[in-house]
Coordinates of C-alpha atoms and ligand atoms in Angstrom, one line a residue:
Chain A
M554 CA 179.2 238.2 27.0
E555 CA 182.3 236.8 25.5
F556 CA 182.7 233.0 25.7
T557 CA 184.9 230.2 24.3
V558 CA 183.9 227.3 22.1
K559 CA 186.4 224.5 22.4
S560 CA 185.8 222.0 19.6
Y561 CA 187.1 218.5 19.0
R562 CA 188.8 218.5 15.6
F563 CA 189.9 215.6 13.5
N564 CA 190.3 215.2 9.8
P565 CA 191.7 211.7 9.2
E566 CA 192.9 212.7 5.8
I567 CA 195.4 215.3 7.1
D568 CA 195.5 215.0 11.0
E569 CA 197.7 212.5 12.7
K570 CA 195.6 212.7 15.8
P571 CA 192.6 214.6 17.2
Y572 CA 193.0 217.9 18.8
Y573 CA 190.9 220.7 20.3
K574 CA 190.6 224.2 18.8
E575 CA 189.2 227.2 20.6
Y576 CA 187.1 230.0 19.2
V577 CA 186.0 233.2 21.0
L578 CA 182.6 234.5 20.3
N579 CA 180.0 237.0 21.6
D580 CA 176.6 235.7 22.5
F581 CA 173.2 237.2 21.8
P582 CA 170.0 236.6 23.8
G583 CA 168.7 233.1 23.3
M584 CA 171.8 231.9 21.5
T585 CA 172.1 228.2 21.2
V586 CA 175.2 226.0 20.9
L587 CA 174.2 225.4 17.3
N588 CA 174.0 229.1 16.6
A589 CA 177.5 229.4 18.0
L590 CA 178.9 226.6 15.8
M591 CA 177.2 228.1 12.8
K592 CA 178.8 231.5 13.6
V593 CA 182.2 229.8 13.9
K594 CA 181.7 228.2 10.6
A595 CA 180.4 231.3 8.8
E596 CA 182.8 233.8 10.3
L597 CA 185.9 232.1 11.8
D598 CA 186.6 228.7 10.4
G599 CA 184.8 227.2 7.5
T600 CA 186.5 223.9 8.0
L601 CA 184.6 223.0 11.2
S602 CA 182.2 220.2 10.3
F603 CA 179.0 219.2 12.1
R604 CA 175.5 218.0 11.2
R605 CA 172.5 220.1 11.4
S606 CA 169.2 220.8 9.7
C607 CA 166.0 221.9 11.4
R608 CA 167.4 224.1 14.1
S609 CA 164.3 223.3 16.2
A610 CA 164.9 220.0 17.9
I611 CA 162.9 218.0 15.3
C612 CA 165.3 216.4 12.9
G613 CA 167.7 214.9 15.4
S614 CA 170.8 215.8 13.3
C615 CA 172.7 218.1 15.7
A616 CA 173.3 215.8 18.7
M617 CA 176.8 216.0 20.1
K618 CA 178.5 216.0 23.5
I619 CA 178.3 219.4 25.0
N620 CA 180.5 219.8 28.1
G621 CA 180.6 216.0 28.3
I622 CA 176.9 215.3 28.0
T623 CA 175.1 214.4 24.8
K624 CA 172.5 217.0 23.9
L625 CA 170.9 218.6 20.8
A626 CA 173.0 221.6 20.0
C627 CA 170.0 223.5 18.7
K628 CA 168.1 222.9 22.0
T629 CA 170.9 223.9 24.3
Q630 CA 171.3 227.5 25.4
I631 CA 174.7 229.1 25.6
S632 CA 173.9 231.0 28.8
S633 CA 173.0 227.9 30.9
E634 CA 176.1 226.0 29.8
I635 CA 178.4 228.9 30.5
E636 CA 176.8 229.4 33.8
K637 CA 177.4 225.8 34.8
F638 CA 180.7 225.0 33.0
G639 CA 182.2 228.4 32.0
I640 CA 182.9 227.1 28.5
I641 CA 181.3 225.4 25.5
K642 CA 183.3 222.2 25.0
V643 CA 181.9 220.1 22.1
D644 CA 182.8 216.6 21.2
P645 CA 181.3 214.1 18.7
L646 CA 178.7 211.5 19.9
G647 CA 180.0 208.6 21.9
N648 CA 179.8 204.9 20.9
M649 CA 180.2 205.8 17.2
P650 CA 183.3 206.0 14.9
I651 CA 184.3 209.5 14.0
I652 CA 184.2 210.6 10.3
K653 CA 185.4 214.2 10.7
D654 CA 185.3 216.7 13.6
L655 CA 181.8 216.4 15.1
I656 CA 180.4 214.1 12.4
V657 CA 180.1 210.4 13.3
D658 CA 179.3 207.3 11.3
Q659 CA 175.7 206.4 12.2
E660 CA 175.5 203.2 10.3
A661 CA 175.6 200.8 13.2
F662 CA 172.9 202.7 15.0
F663 CA 170.6 202.6 12.0
D664 CA 171.4 198.9 11.3
K665 CA 170.2 198.2 14.8
I666 CA 167.0 200.2 14.2
K667 CA 166.4 198.1 11.1
E668 CA 167.1 194.9 12.9
I669 CA 164.1 195.2 15.1
K670 CA 161.8 195.6 12.0
P671 CA 160.5 199.1 12.8
Y672 CA 157.2 198.6 11.0
L673 CA 153.9 196.7 11.6
L674 CA 154.2 193.2 10.5
G675 CA 151.7 192.1 7.9
K676 CA 150.0 188.8 7.5
K677 CA 152.9 187.3 5.6
D678 CA 156.0 188.7 7.1
Y679 CA 155.9 187.8 10.8
I680 CA 159.4 187.2 12.2
E681 CA 160.7 183.6 12.2
D682 CA 160.9 182.5 15.8
D683 CA 163.8 180.2 15.9
F684 CA 163.6 179.6 19.6
K685 CA 160.0 178.4 19.4
A686 CA 159.2 179.8 22.8
L687 CA 155.5 179.6 22.0
K688 CA 153.7 176.7 20.5
D689 CA 152.2 177.1 17.0
G690 CA 148.9 179.0 17.3
E691 CA 149.7 180.0 20.9
K692 CA 149.4 183.8 21.4
I693 CA 151.6 186.1 23.4
K694 CA 149.9 187.2 26.6
Q695 CA 148.8 190.8 26.4
P696 CA 150.5 193.6 28.2
V697 CA 150.8 193.3 31.9
Y698 CA 150.0 197.0 32.0
Y699 CA 147.4 198.9 30.2
K700 CA 148.6 201.9 28.2
T701 CA 147.2 204.4 30.7
E702 CA 149.0 202.6 33.6
F703 CA 152.2 202.6 31.6
Q704 CA 151.7 206.3 31.0
T705 CA 151.5 207.1 34.6
L706 CA 154.4 204.8 35.3
T707 CA 156.8 206.5 32.9
G708 CA 155.2 209.9 32.6
N709 CA 155.1 209.4 28.9
N710 CA 153.8 207.1 26.2
D711 CA 155.8 208.7 23.5
T712 CA 158.1 206.1 22.0
P713 CA 156.8 207.0 18.5
N714 CA 158.1 210.6 19.1
C715 CA 161.7 209.4 18.8
I716 CA 163.6 211.6 16.4
L717 CA 166.5 209.1 16.1
C718 CA 168.9 211.7 17.4
E719 CA 171.2 209.2 19.1
C720 CA 171.6 211.1 22.3
C721 CA 170.6 208.0 24.2
Y722 CA 172.8 205.7 22.2
S723 CA 175.8 208.0 22.7
E724 CA 175.4 207.9 26.5
C725 CA 174.4 204.2 26.7
G726 CA 176.4 202.2 29.1
G727 CA 175.2 199.0 27.5
V728 CA 176.8 199.8 24.2
V729 CA 180.1 200.5 25.9
A730 CA 179.8 197.2 27.6
N731 CA 178.9 195.4 24.4
P732 CA 179.2 197.3 21.1
K733 CA 176.7 194.9 19.5
Y734 CA 174.0 195.8 22.0
L735 CA 170.9 197.0 20.2
G736 CA 170.7 200.1 22.4
P737 CA 168.0 202.2 23.8
A738 CA 166.4 203.7 20.7
A739 CA 166.0 200.4 18.8
L740 CA 164.7 198.7 21.9
A741 CA 162.2 201.5 22.6
K742 CA 161.0 200.9 19.1
L743 CA 160.8 197.2 19.6
Y744 CA 158.6 197.9 22.6
R745 CA 156.4 200.3 20.6
Y746 CA 155.7 197.6 18.0
S747 CA 155.4 194.7 20.4
E748 CA 152.6 196.6 22.2
D749 CA 150.8 197.6 19.0
P750 CA 147.6 195.5 18.7
R751 CA 147.7 195.9 14.9
D752 CA 151.1 194.2 14.7
N753 CA 150.8 190.7 13.3
D754 CA 153.4 189.2 15.6
K755 CA 151.9 185.7 15.7
N756 CA 154.2 183.9 18.0
G757 CA 155.9 186.4 20.3
S758 CA 158.8 186.5 18.0
R759 CA 159.5 190.2 18.8
L760 CA 160.2 189.4 22.4
V761 CA 162.0 186.2 21.5
N762 CA 164.3 188.0 19.1
G763 CA 164.7 190.9 21.6
S764 CA 165.8 188.4 24.2
K765 CA 168.8 187.1 22.2
P766 CA 172.3 188.1 23.2
A767 CA 172.9 191.8 22.6
G768 CA 169.2 192.4 23.0
M769 CA 167.1 193.8 25.8
F770 CA 168.9 191.9 28.6
D771 CA 172.2 193.6 27.8
C772 CA 170.9 196.8 29.2
V773 CA 173.0 197.8 32.3
L774 CA 170.1 199.9 33.6
C775 CA 172.3 203.0 33.8
Q776 CA 169.3 205.3 33.2
A777 CA 171.3 207.5 30.9
C778 CA 168.8 207.1 28.0
E779 CA 165.9 208.3 30.1
E780 CA 167.9 211.1 31.6
F781 CA 169.3 212.5 28.4
C782 CA 166.6 211.9 25.8
P783 CA 165.6 215.4 24.5
K784 CA 162.1 214.1 23.7
G785 CA 161.2 212.9 27.2
I786 CA 161.2 209.2 26.2
S787 CA 162.4 206.6 28.6
P788 CA 163.8 203.7 26.7
V789 CA 165.0 202.0 29.9
K790 CA 161.4 201.8 31.2
T791 CA 160.3 200.2 28.0
I792 CA 163.1 197.7 28.2
V793 CA 162.1 196.8 31.8
K794 CA 158.5 196.4 30.6
M795 CA 159.7 194.0 28.0
H796 CA 161.7 192.1 30.5
E797 CA 158.5 191.6 32.5
K798 CA 156.5 190.7 29.5
A799 CA 159.0 188.2 28.3
I800 CA 159.3 186.5 31.7
K801 CA 155.5 186.4 32.1
N802 CA 155.3 184.7 28.7
S803 CA 158.0 182.1 29.6
I804 CA 160.5 183.6 27.2
T805 CA 163.3 182.9 29.7
F806 CA 166.0 181.2 27.7
S807 CA 168.3 184.3 28.1
K808 CA 170.9 184.6 30.9
G809 CA 169.4 188.0 31.7
A810 CA 165.9 186.6 32.2
K811 CA 167.3 183.8 34.4
H812 CA 169.2 186.3 36.4
I813 CA 166.1 188.3 37.1
I814 CA 164.1 185.2 38.0
G815 CA 167.0 184.1 40.2
I816 CA 166.8 187.3 42.2
A817 CA 163.0 187.1 42.6
R818 CA 163.3 183.4 43.8
S819 CA 166.0 184.3 46.2
I820 CA 163.8 187.0 47.7
Q821 CA 160.9 184.6 47.8
E822 CA 162.9 182.0 49.7
T823 CA 165.0 184.2 52.1
G824 CA 163.8 187.8 51.7
R825 CA 167.4 188.6 50.6
L826 CA 169.5 188.5 47.6
D827 CA 171.5 185.3 47.8
E828 CA 174.6 186.2 45.6
I829 CA 175.5 182.6 45.1
K830 CA 172.1 181.3 44.2
V831 CA 171.6 184.2 41.8
A832 CA 174.9 183.5 40.1
V833 CA 174.1 179.8 39.7
D834 CA 170.6 180.5 38.4
S835 CA 171.9 183.1 35.9
V836 CA 174.9 181.4 34.4
G837 CA 174.8 177.8 35.7
I838 CA 177.7 176.0 37.3
S839 CA 179.9 176.2 34.1
G840 CA 179.4 180.0 34.1
I841 CA 180.5 180.0 37.8
L842 CA 183.6 177.9 36.8
N843 CA 184.5 180.5 34.2
D844 CA 184.3 183.1 36.9
L845 CA 186.3 181.0 39.3
P846 CA 189.4 183.1 39.1
V847 CA 187.4 186.1 40.3
A848 CA 185.6 183.9 42.9
I849 CA 188.8 182.6 44.2
G850 CA 190.4 186.0 44.3
A851 CA 187.4 187.3 46.2
G852 CA 187.2 184.2 48.4
L853 CA 190.8 184.6 49.6
K854 CA 189.9 188.0 50.8
G855 CA 187.0 186.6 52.8
K856 CA 184.7 188.1 50.3
M857 CA 182.6 185.0 49.4
P858 CA 179.1 185.5 50.6
P859 CA 177.8 183.0 53.1
L860 CA 176.5 179.8 51.5
R861 CA 173.3 179.7 53.5
L862 CA 171.5 182.9 54.2
K863 CA 169.5 183.6 57.3
L864 CA 165.9 184.5 56.6
I865 CA 164.8 188.0 57.3
K866 CA 162.6 188.6 60.3
D867 CA 158.9 188.2 59.5
M868 CA 159.7 186.3 56.3
E869 CA 156.1 185.3 56.1
D870 CA 155.2 188.8 55.0
I871 CA 157.2 188.4 51.8
R872 CA 155.6 185.0 51.0
V873 CA 152.2 186.8 51.3
A874 CA 153.3 189.3 48.7
F875 CA 154.3 186.5 46.2
K876 CA 151.1 184.7 47.0
D877 CA 148.9 187.7 46.6
L878 CA 150.4 188.4 43.2
N879 CA 150.2 184.8 42.2
L880 CA 154.0 184.8 41.6
E881 CA 154.9 181.6 43.5
E882 CA 157.2 179.3 41.7
K883 CA 155.3 176.8 39.6
H884 CA 156.9 173.4 39.1
D885 CA 155.7 172.1 35.8
Chain B
M997 CA 171.9 212.3 67.6
I998 CA 169.9 212.1 64.4
N999 CA 167.9 208.9 64.0
Y1000 CA 167.6 207.0 60.8
A1001 CA 165.9 203.7 59.8
Y1002 CA 169.0 201.9 58.5
Y1003 CA 168.7 200.1 55.2
P1004 CA 172.1 198.6 54.4
G1005 CA 170.8 196.4 51.6
C1006 CA 172.0 192.9 50.8
V1007 CA 175.6 193.2 49.6
A1008 CA 176.6 195.1 52.7
K1009 CA 175.3 192.2 54.8
E1010 CA 176.9 189.5 52.7
S1011 CA 180.1 189.9 50.6
G1012 CA 180.5 193.6 51.4
K1013 CA 180.4 193.4 55.2
E1014 CA 183.2 196.0 55.5
L1015 CA 180.7 198.6 54.1
D1016 CA 178.2 197.9 56.9
N1017 CA 181.0 197.9 59.5
S1018 CA 182.5 201.2 58.3
T1019 CA 179.1 202.8 58.1
R1020 CA 178.4 201.9 61.8
F1021 CA 181.9 203.3 62.7
I1022 CA 181.3 206.7 61.1
A1023 CA 177.7 206.9 62.2
E1024 CA 178.8 206.8 65.8
K1025 CA 181.5 209.4 65.3
L1026 CA 179.1 211.7 63.5
G1027 CA 176.1 211.4 65.8
I1028 CA 173.9 209.3 63.6
N1029 CA 171.8 206.7 65.3
L1030 CA 171.2 203.8 62.9
V1031 CA 168.0 202.0 63.9
D1032 CA 168.1 198.5 62.4
M1033 CA 165.2 197.0 60.5
P1034 CA 165.7 193.3 60.7
E1035 CA 162.4 192.7 58.9
A1036 CA 163.4 194.7 55.8
S1037 CA 163.8 192.7 52.6
C1038 CA 166.0 193.0 49.6
C1039 CA 164.9 195.9 47.3
G1040 CA 165.0 193.7 44.3
G1041 CA 168.5 194.6 43.1
G1042 CA 167.4 197.0 40.5
V1043 CA 165.8 194.4 38.3
I1044 CA 162.7 193.3 40.2
D1045 CA 160.3 195.2 38.1
G1046 CA 161.5 193.2 35.2
F1047 CA 159.9 190.3 37.1
D1048 CA 156.8 192.0 38.4
H1049 CA 156.2 195.6 38.9
N1050 CA 153.6 195.1 41.7
L1051 CA 156.1 192.9 43.6
K1052 CA 158.5 195.8 43.5
L1053 CA 155.8 198.1 45.0
Y1054 CA 154.8 195.6 47.7
I1055 CA 158.2 194.6 49.1
N1056 CA 159.6 198.1 49.0
G1057 CA 156.3 199.6 50.2
R1058 CA 156.7 197.3 53.1
T1059 CA 160.2 198.6 53.8
L1060 CA 158.9 202.2 53.6
A1061 CA 156.0 201.3 56.0
L1062 CA 158.5 199.7 58.5
A1063 CA 160.4 203.0 58.6
E1064 CA 157.3 205.0 58.8
K1065 CA 156.2 202.9 61.8
L1066 CA 159.6 203.7 63.5
G1067 CA 159.0 207.3 62.6
Y1068 CA 162.4 207.8 60.8
D1069 CA 163.6 208.5 57.3
I1070 CA 165.6 205.8 55.6
L1071 CA 169.4 205.9 55.4
T1072 CA 170.8 203.9 52.5
I1073 CA 174.4 203.0 51.5
C1074 CA 173.8 201.6 48.1
N1075 CA 172.9 203.5 44.9
T1076 CA 170.5 200.9 43.6
C1077 CA 168.7 200.5 46.9
T1078 CA 168.4 204.3 46.9
L1079 CA 166.9 204.5 43.5
T1080 CA 164.5 201.5 43.9
L1081 CA 163.1 202.8 47.3
S1082 CA 162.9 206.3 45.9
E1083 CA 161.1 205.2 42.8
V1084 CA 158.6 203.2 44.8
N1085 CA 158.1 206.1 47.2
E1086 CA 157.4 208.5 44.3
E1087 CA 154.9 206.1 42.8
L1088 CA 153.1 205.5 46.1
I1089 CA 153.0 209.2 46.8
N1090 CA 151.8 210.3 43.3
N1091 CA 149.6 207.4 42.2
P1092 CA 146.6 206.7 44.5
E1093 CA 145.9 203.5 42.7
A1094 CA 149.3 202.1 43.4
L1095 CA 149.1 203.2 47.0
K1096 CA 145.8 201.6 47.6
K1097 CA 146.9 198.3 46.0
T1098 CA 150.1 198.3 48.2
N1099 CA 148.2 199.2 51.3
D1100 CA 145.7 196.4 50.7
Y1101 CA 148.7 194.0 50.8
L1102 CA 150.3 195.8 53.8
S1103 CA 147.0 195.6 55.8
K1104 CA 147.3 191.8 55.5
I1105 CA 150.7 191.9 57.3
G1106 CA 149.7 194.6 59.9
L1107 CA 151.3 197.5 58.2
K1108 CA 150.3 200.7 56.5
Y1109 CA 152.1 203.4 54.4
S1110 CA 151.0 207.0 54.1
G1111 CA 154.0 208.5 52.2
K1112 CA 155.8 210.2 55.1
V1113 CA 159.2 208.6 54.7
K1114 CA 162.2 210.2 52.8
V1115 CA 164.9 208.0 51.3
K1116 CA 168.4 209.5 51.6
H1117 CA 171.8 208.2 50.8
L1118 CA 174.6 208.5 53.4
L1119 CA 176.6 210.8 51.1
Y1120 CA 173.9 213.4 51.1
I1121 CA 173.0 212.9 54.7
V1122 CA 176.5 213.7 55.6
R1123 CA 176.5 216.8 53.3
D1124 CA 173.1 218.1 54.1
E1125 CA 172.1 216.9 57.6
I1126 CA 175.4 216.5 59.4
G1127 CA 177.0 219.3 57.4
L1128 CA 180.5 219.4 56.0
D1129 CA 181.7 221.8 58.7
K1130 CA 181.0 219.3 61.4
L1131 CA 182.6 216.6 59.3
K1132 CA 185.7 218.8 58.9
N1133 CA 185.9 219.3 62.6
A1134 CA 185.7 215.6 63.3
V1135 CA 188.7 214.8 61.0
T1136 CA 191.7 213.4 63.0
Y1137 CA 193.7 212.2 60.0
S1138 CA 193.6 214.6 57.1
L1139 CA 193.6 213.3 53.6
D1140 CA 196.0 216.1 52.7
G1141 CA 198.0 215.1 49.6
V1142 CA 195.7 212.3 48.7
K1143 CA 194.1 212.4 45.2
V1144 CA 190.7 210.9 45.5
A1145 CA 188.6 210.0 42.4
P1146 CA 184.9 210.0 43.2
F1147 CA 182.9 207.4 41.3
Y1148 CA 179.3 208.4 41.6
G1149 CA 177.9 205.6 39.4
C1150 CA 174.3 205.8 38.1
H1151 CA 171.5 205.4 40.5
I1152 CA 172.5 208.1 43.0
L1153 CA 172.1 210.6 40.1
R1154 CA 169.8 209.2 37.5
P1155 CA 167.0 209.5 36.7
S1156 CA 167.1 213.0 38.2
S1157 CA 163.3 213.1 38.2
V1158 CA 163.5 210.6 41.0
V1159 CA 166.8 211.0 42.8
K1160 CA 167.2 214.7 43.3
F1161 CA 170.3 215.0 45.5
D1162 CA 172.7 216.6 43.1
D1163 CA 173.1 218.2 39.7
V1164 CA 173.0 215.3 37.3
E1165 CA 175.1 217.0 34.7
N1166 CA 177.8 218.2 37.0
P1167 CA 177.4 216.8 40.5
S1168 CA 179.6 218.2 43.3
G1169 CA 178.5 216.5 46.6
F1170 CA 181.2 213.9 46.5
E1171 CA 183.9 216.4 45.7
E1172 CA 182.8 218.8 48.5
L1173 CA 183.0 215.9 50.9
I1174 CA 186.4 214.8 49.8
K1175 CA 187.6 218.4 50.3
A1176 CA 186.1 218.5 53.7
L1177 CA 188.3 215.5 54.6
G1178 CA 191.3 217.4 53.4
G1179 CA 191.7 215.3 50.2
E1180 CA 192.0 216.5 46.6
P1181 CA 189.2 215.4 44.3
V1182 CA 190.3 214.1 40.9
S1183 CA 188.3 215.4 38.0
Y1184 CA 187.6 212.8 35.3
V1185 CA 184.8 212.3 32.8
R1186 CA 183.7 208.8 33.8
R1187 CA 182.9 209.7 37.4
T1188 CA 179.2 209.7 36.5
K1189 CA 179.2 206.7 34.2
C1190 CA 178.0 203.2 34.7
C1191 CA 180.1 200.5 36.4
G1192 CA 178.5 197.7 34.3
F1193 CA 177.5 195.6 37.3
Q1194 CA 174.0 194.8 36.1
T1195 CA 175.3 192.6 33.2
I1196 CA 178.4 191.2 34.8
L1197 CA 176.7 187.8 35.0
V1198 CA 175.2 188.2 31.6
N1199 CA 178.2 189.4 29.7
E1200 CA 181.0 188.5 32.1
V1201 CA 183.8 189.8 29.9
T1202 CA 182.8 192.8 28.1
S1203 CA 180.7 194.5 30.8
T1204 CA 183.8 194.9 32.9
S1205 CA 185.2 197.4 30.3
L1206 CA 183.0 200.0 31.9
A1207 CA 184.7 199.7 35.2
G1208 CA 188.0 199.3 33.5
N1209 CA 187.7 202.5 31.5
A1210 CA 186.8 204.5 34.6
I1211 CA 189.7 203.1 36.7
Y1212 CA 192.1 203.7 33.8
E1213 CA 190.9 207.3 33.3
A1214 CA 191.2 208.0 37.1
Q1215 CA 194.7 206.5 37.1
Q1216 CA 195.7 208.6 34.1
N1217 CA 194.6 211.6 36.2
K1218 CA 196.9 210.5 39.0
A1219 CA 194.3 209.2 41.4
D1220 CA 195.7 207.5 44.5
V1221 CA 192.4 205.9 45.3
M1222 CA 188.8 205.7 44.0
V1223 CA 185.7 206.0 46.2
T1224 CA 182.2 204.8 45.5
P1225 CA 178.9 205.2 47.3
C1226 CA 177.6 201.9 46.0
P1227 CA 178.6 198.3 46.9
L1228 CA 177.6 197.0 43.5
C1229 CA 180.0 199.5 41.9
H1230 CA 182.6 198.3 44.4
L1231 CA 182.2 194.7 43.2
S1232 CA 182.7 195.8 39.6
L1233 CA 185.6 198.1 40.4
D1234 CA 187.5 196.1 43.0
T1235 CA 186.6 192.4 42.8
Y1236 CA 186.6 192.4 39.0
Q1237 CA 189.5 194.9 38.5
G1238 CA 191.8 192.1 37.2
V1239 CA 189.2 190.9 34.7
A1240 CA 188.6 194.5 33.6
A1241 CA 192.3 195.1 33.1
M1242 CA 192.6 192.0 30.9
N1243 CA 189.5 193.1 29.0
I1244 CA 190.6 196.6 28.2
N1245 CA 194.3 195.5 27.9
K1246 CA 195.6 198.1 30.3
E1247 CA 197.5 197.9 33.6
L1248 CA 195.1 198.6 36.4
S1249 CA 195.9 198.9 40.1
L1250 CA 193.8 201.4 42.0
P1251 CA 192.5 200.8 45.5
I1252 CA 188.7 201.2 45.6
L1253 CA 187.0 202.4 48.8
H1254 CA 183.5 202.5 50.0
L1255 CA 182.4 206.0 50.9
P1256 CA 182.2 205.4 54.7
Q1257 CA 185.7 203.8 54.6
L1258 CA 187.2 207.0 53.2
I1259 CA 185.4 209.0 55.9
G1260 CA 186.3 206.4 58.5
V1261 CA 190.0 206.6 57.8
A1262 CA 189.9 210.4 58.2
L1263 CA 188.0 210.0 61.5
G1264 CA 190.8 207.7 62.8
G1265 CA 189.6 204.2 61.8
S1266 CA 192.3 201.6 61.5
Y1267 CA 193.0 199.3 58.6
A1268 CA 191.3 196.4 60.4
E1269 CA 188.3 198.5 61.6
M1270 CA 187.7 199.6 58.0
G1271 CA 188.0 196.0 56.7
F1272 CA 190.5 196.9 54.0
S1273 CA 192.0 193.4 54.0
R1274 CA 188.7 192.3 52.4
H1275 CA 189.5 194.2 49.2
N1276 CA 191.3 193.0 46.2
I1277 CA 193.5 196.0 45.7
S1278 CA 195.6 197.0 48.7
F1279 CA 195.1 200.3 50.3
R1280 CA 198.2 200.0 52.5
A1281 CA 200.5 202.5 50.8
V1282 CA 197.9 205.3 50.8
M1283 CA 196.9 204.4 54.3
S1284 CA 200.4 204.9 55.6
K1285 CA 200.6 208.2 53.9
I1286 CA 197.3 209.3 55.6
K1287 CA 198.6 208.0 59.0
Q1288 CA 201.3 210.6 58.8
N1289 CA 198.7 213.4 58.6
K1290 CA 197.6 213.2 62.2
L1291 CA 195.8 216.4 63.3
K1292 CA 194.7 215.7 66.8
Ligands
SF4_1016 S1 169.5 202.2 30.7 FE1 170.0 200.5 29.3 S2 169.4 201.2 27.3 FE2 169.4 203.0 28.7 S3 171.3 204.0 28.3 FE3 171.6 202.6 30.1 S4 172.3 200.6 29.2 FE4 171.5 201.9 27.5
SF4_1017 S1 164.9 207.7 22.3 FE1 165.2 209.9 22.6 S2 167.4 210.2 22.7 FE2 167.1 208.2 21.8 S3 167.1 208.5 19.6 FE3 165.0 208.7 20.2 S4 164.7 210.9 20.7 FE4 166.9 210.5 20.6
FES1018 S1 169.2 220.7 14.0 FE1 167.5 219.4 14.0 S2 167.5 218.6 16.0 FE2 169.0 220.1 16.1

C-alpha cells in the first residue's frame, strides 16, 4: 500500500516559519510510524530530524503527535493510522518549545521531574516544609487506600514503569492552562514516592510541596494523561488520590483543596452544588471581587445562580452518607 | 416514547437553566419521556473523589439505585456527570467489595443497587436510540449554510475505558448529528481538548486560555457557532469568553450553544424558548439566518 507521511518541518537557522513536507512511501507488514520516518530519512530526505533509540516502546524517545494525538512512533502501526485517518501526519510534542522538526526542548519537563525529588529521601534530606502543615513529630496519616485497592481502582499500580516519554505531558490540559504546572508524569512520581513506606518524608512535605501553586491542584482533570499513556499508567488517578490524602491530612491551604472541600460541604448541606458557596469557599470574597466583571456580565444575562438553594428531596439520605463515612464537618 | 431517568445535574438547574429547558423542549419533539428524579444529588462535580472516594460511590450509587428503582436508564446532559456516574457504575459492577459497601449504605435509606442501569449522554441517545434519520425527519428549520464547530470536551470521551460512546482519537457522533440537522461541521484540532473549567477558580486567568484557544481556532476555521454537550464547558466558553480573549490576546466573539439548543432551533424552537438571551455572546445573527431555512 502506498501512503503519505506529512511531516512538520522547521529549522530555525534557515526557515522563516514552519511548514509541512510530504513523502510518499510503500508499507510492509507490521510497519510502524518510526519505521516510516527512518525510511524517509534513509532514502528520501536525510534532513528530517526526530528522536529515537530503542524501537520497542522502552526508551520513550520517539513520542510525537501522530494525526493529532501524542503517541510513541515505534508503537504505532501504519495500517491502523491509515485506516482511521488516511494519512500519517506527524508533529512535534505539544507543550514544549521546538528545536528542529520533530525534536523538542525537554528541559522544562525534566526540571519538573527533578523538582519533586524523584528518589527516596534519606534520614538527612527530608524536604523542608515551609507551610508547617503538620506539627513537629506529627506523622502523615497513611494511605486512605491499600495498594491492592488502589490497583483495582486504577487497573494498574505501575507508576514506576513510567518511561518519561512525555506523551502525557504533551497532551496535558493543565500545562496549557498553566505552563508552570508540574504535569502528569512528575505528579505520578510524586505519588509513587509519597506512598513508599521506605521514604523518609517526616512531615508530609511531599504533599505540602505538591499542593503549592502549579502543583497537583492545577490539574484540570482532562483525563488525557490516562488516555494516552503508552504504558497504561493513570497519572490523573494518582493526582486525585493525592488530593484525597492531602485533604484527609488537613493540608488544605491551597485554593484547589478549598474548592474540593467547598463542593463536598455544599453537597452535605443541600445535596446540590451551590455555585456561589463553592466560589466563596475556594477563592474567598476578594477572589470573587476579582471575578466581578465576569459575575456582572453573567448576572446581567440572568445567569447568576440562585442565592439560596432548595434542598434535594430526601436530603436526609445524603447526611447518612456523610455520617456513615465520618465525613461531617468538624468545627475545631 | 422512550423513558429515561433524567439527571440534569446541578448547573442545568442553576445558572444554566436554558440547558434544562431546551432539553425538555427537544425531548418532547423526539419522543423521549424524561422521568424526573427530585431525590437525586449532585454527582460531586468531578472532584468528589479528591475528598473521599467512598462518598463518590455512595452518593452516585444512590442515584443509580433511584434510576434502577424506576426501571430506566439514566439520561445525562453534562459531560462530567456522565463520566462520574459511569465510573461509579463500572466500579460497582466490577468490584464486589465496592458494591457491598455501597449497598450497606443504601440499605439504610431503603434502596438497593444491582448494576442494571446504563448511563447515556443525550448526544449518543439521539444518535443511537432515536436515530439520526428520525432526527432528520423532525427538522423544520435546516441548519443549511451554518458552520457549526462541535466542542466535545473531555469527559464524554475520556477515559475511553469508561465512557465508550465514540472513538476517542477521532470521534464523529457530534459531526453526524450536525449533518443530520443540515449544518456543516467545522473540523478543528481542539474539538476534543479541555475547556479548563476545573481550575477556573484556582487559576482564574490562565485556565481560560484553553477555552480561548479552542474558540480562536474554530473562528479561524470560519465557524458561525460552537456547540458543546457540557454545561461546564459552556461556562468556560461563553461566560468567560471575554476573559479568555484578554488572556490569549485575540479577538473572540463566537456564540456558544448547548447541544439541545442547536437541536431545538432546528426543530422550530424560538429564541426565547431556547433561552438564548441568557448567553453572553449573541446568537441573533445566526438565528435569523436559520429562520430563513424553513422546511415545513
Ligand atoms: S488529567 Fe490533569 S495531569 Fe492528566 S493530562 Fe489532564 S490536566 Fe494533565
Ligand atoms: S506517565 Fe506514561 S505518558 Fe507520561 S511520561 Fe510516563 S510513560 Fe510517558
Ligand atoms: S524508540 Fe524508544 S520508545 Fe520509541
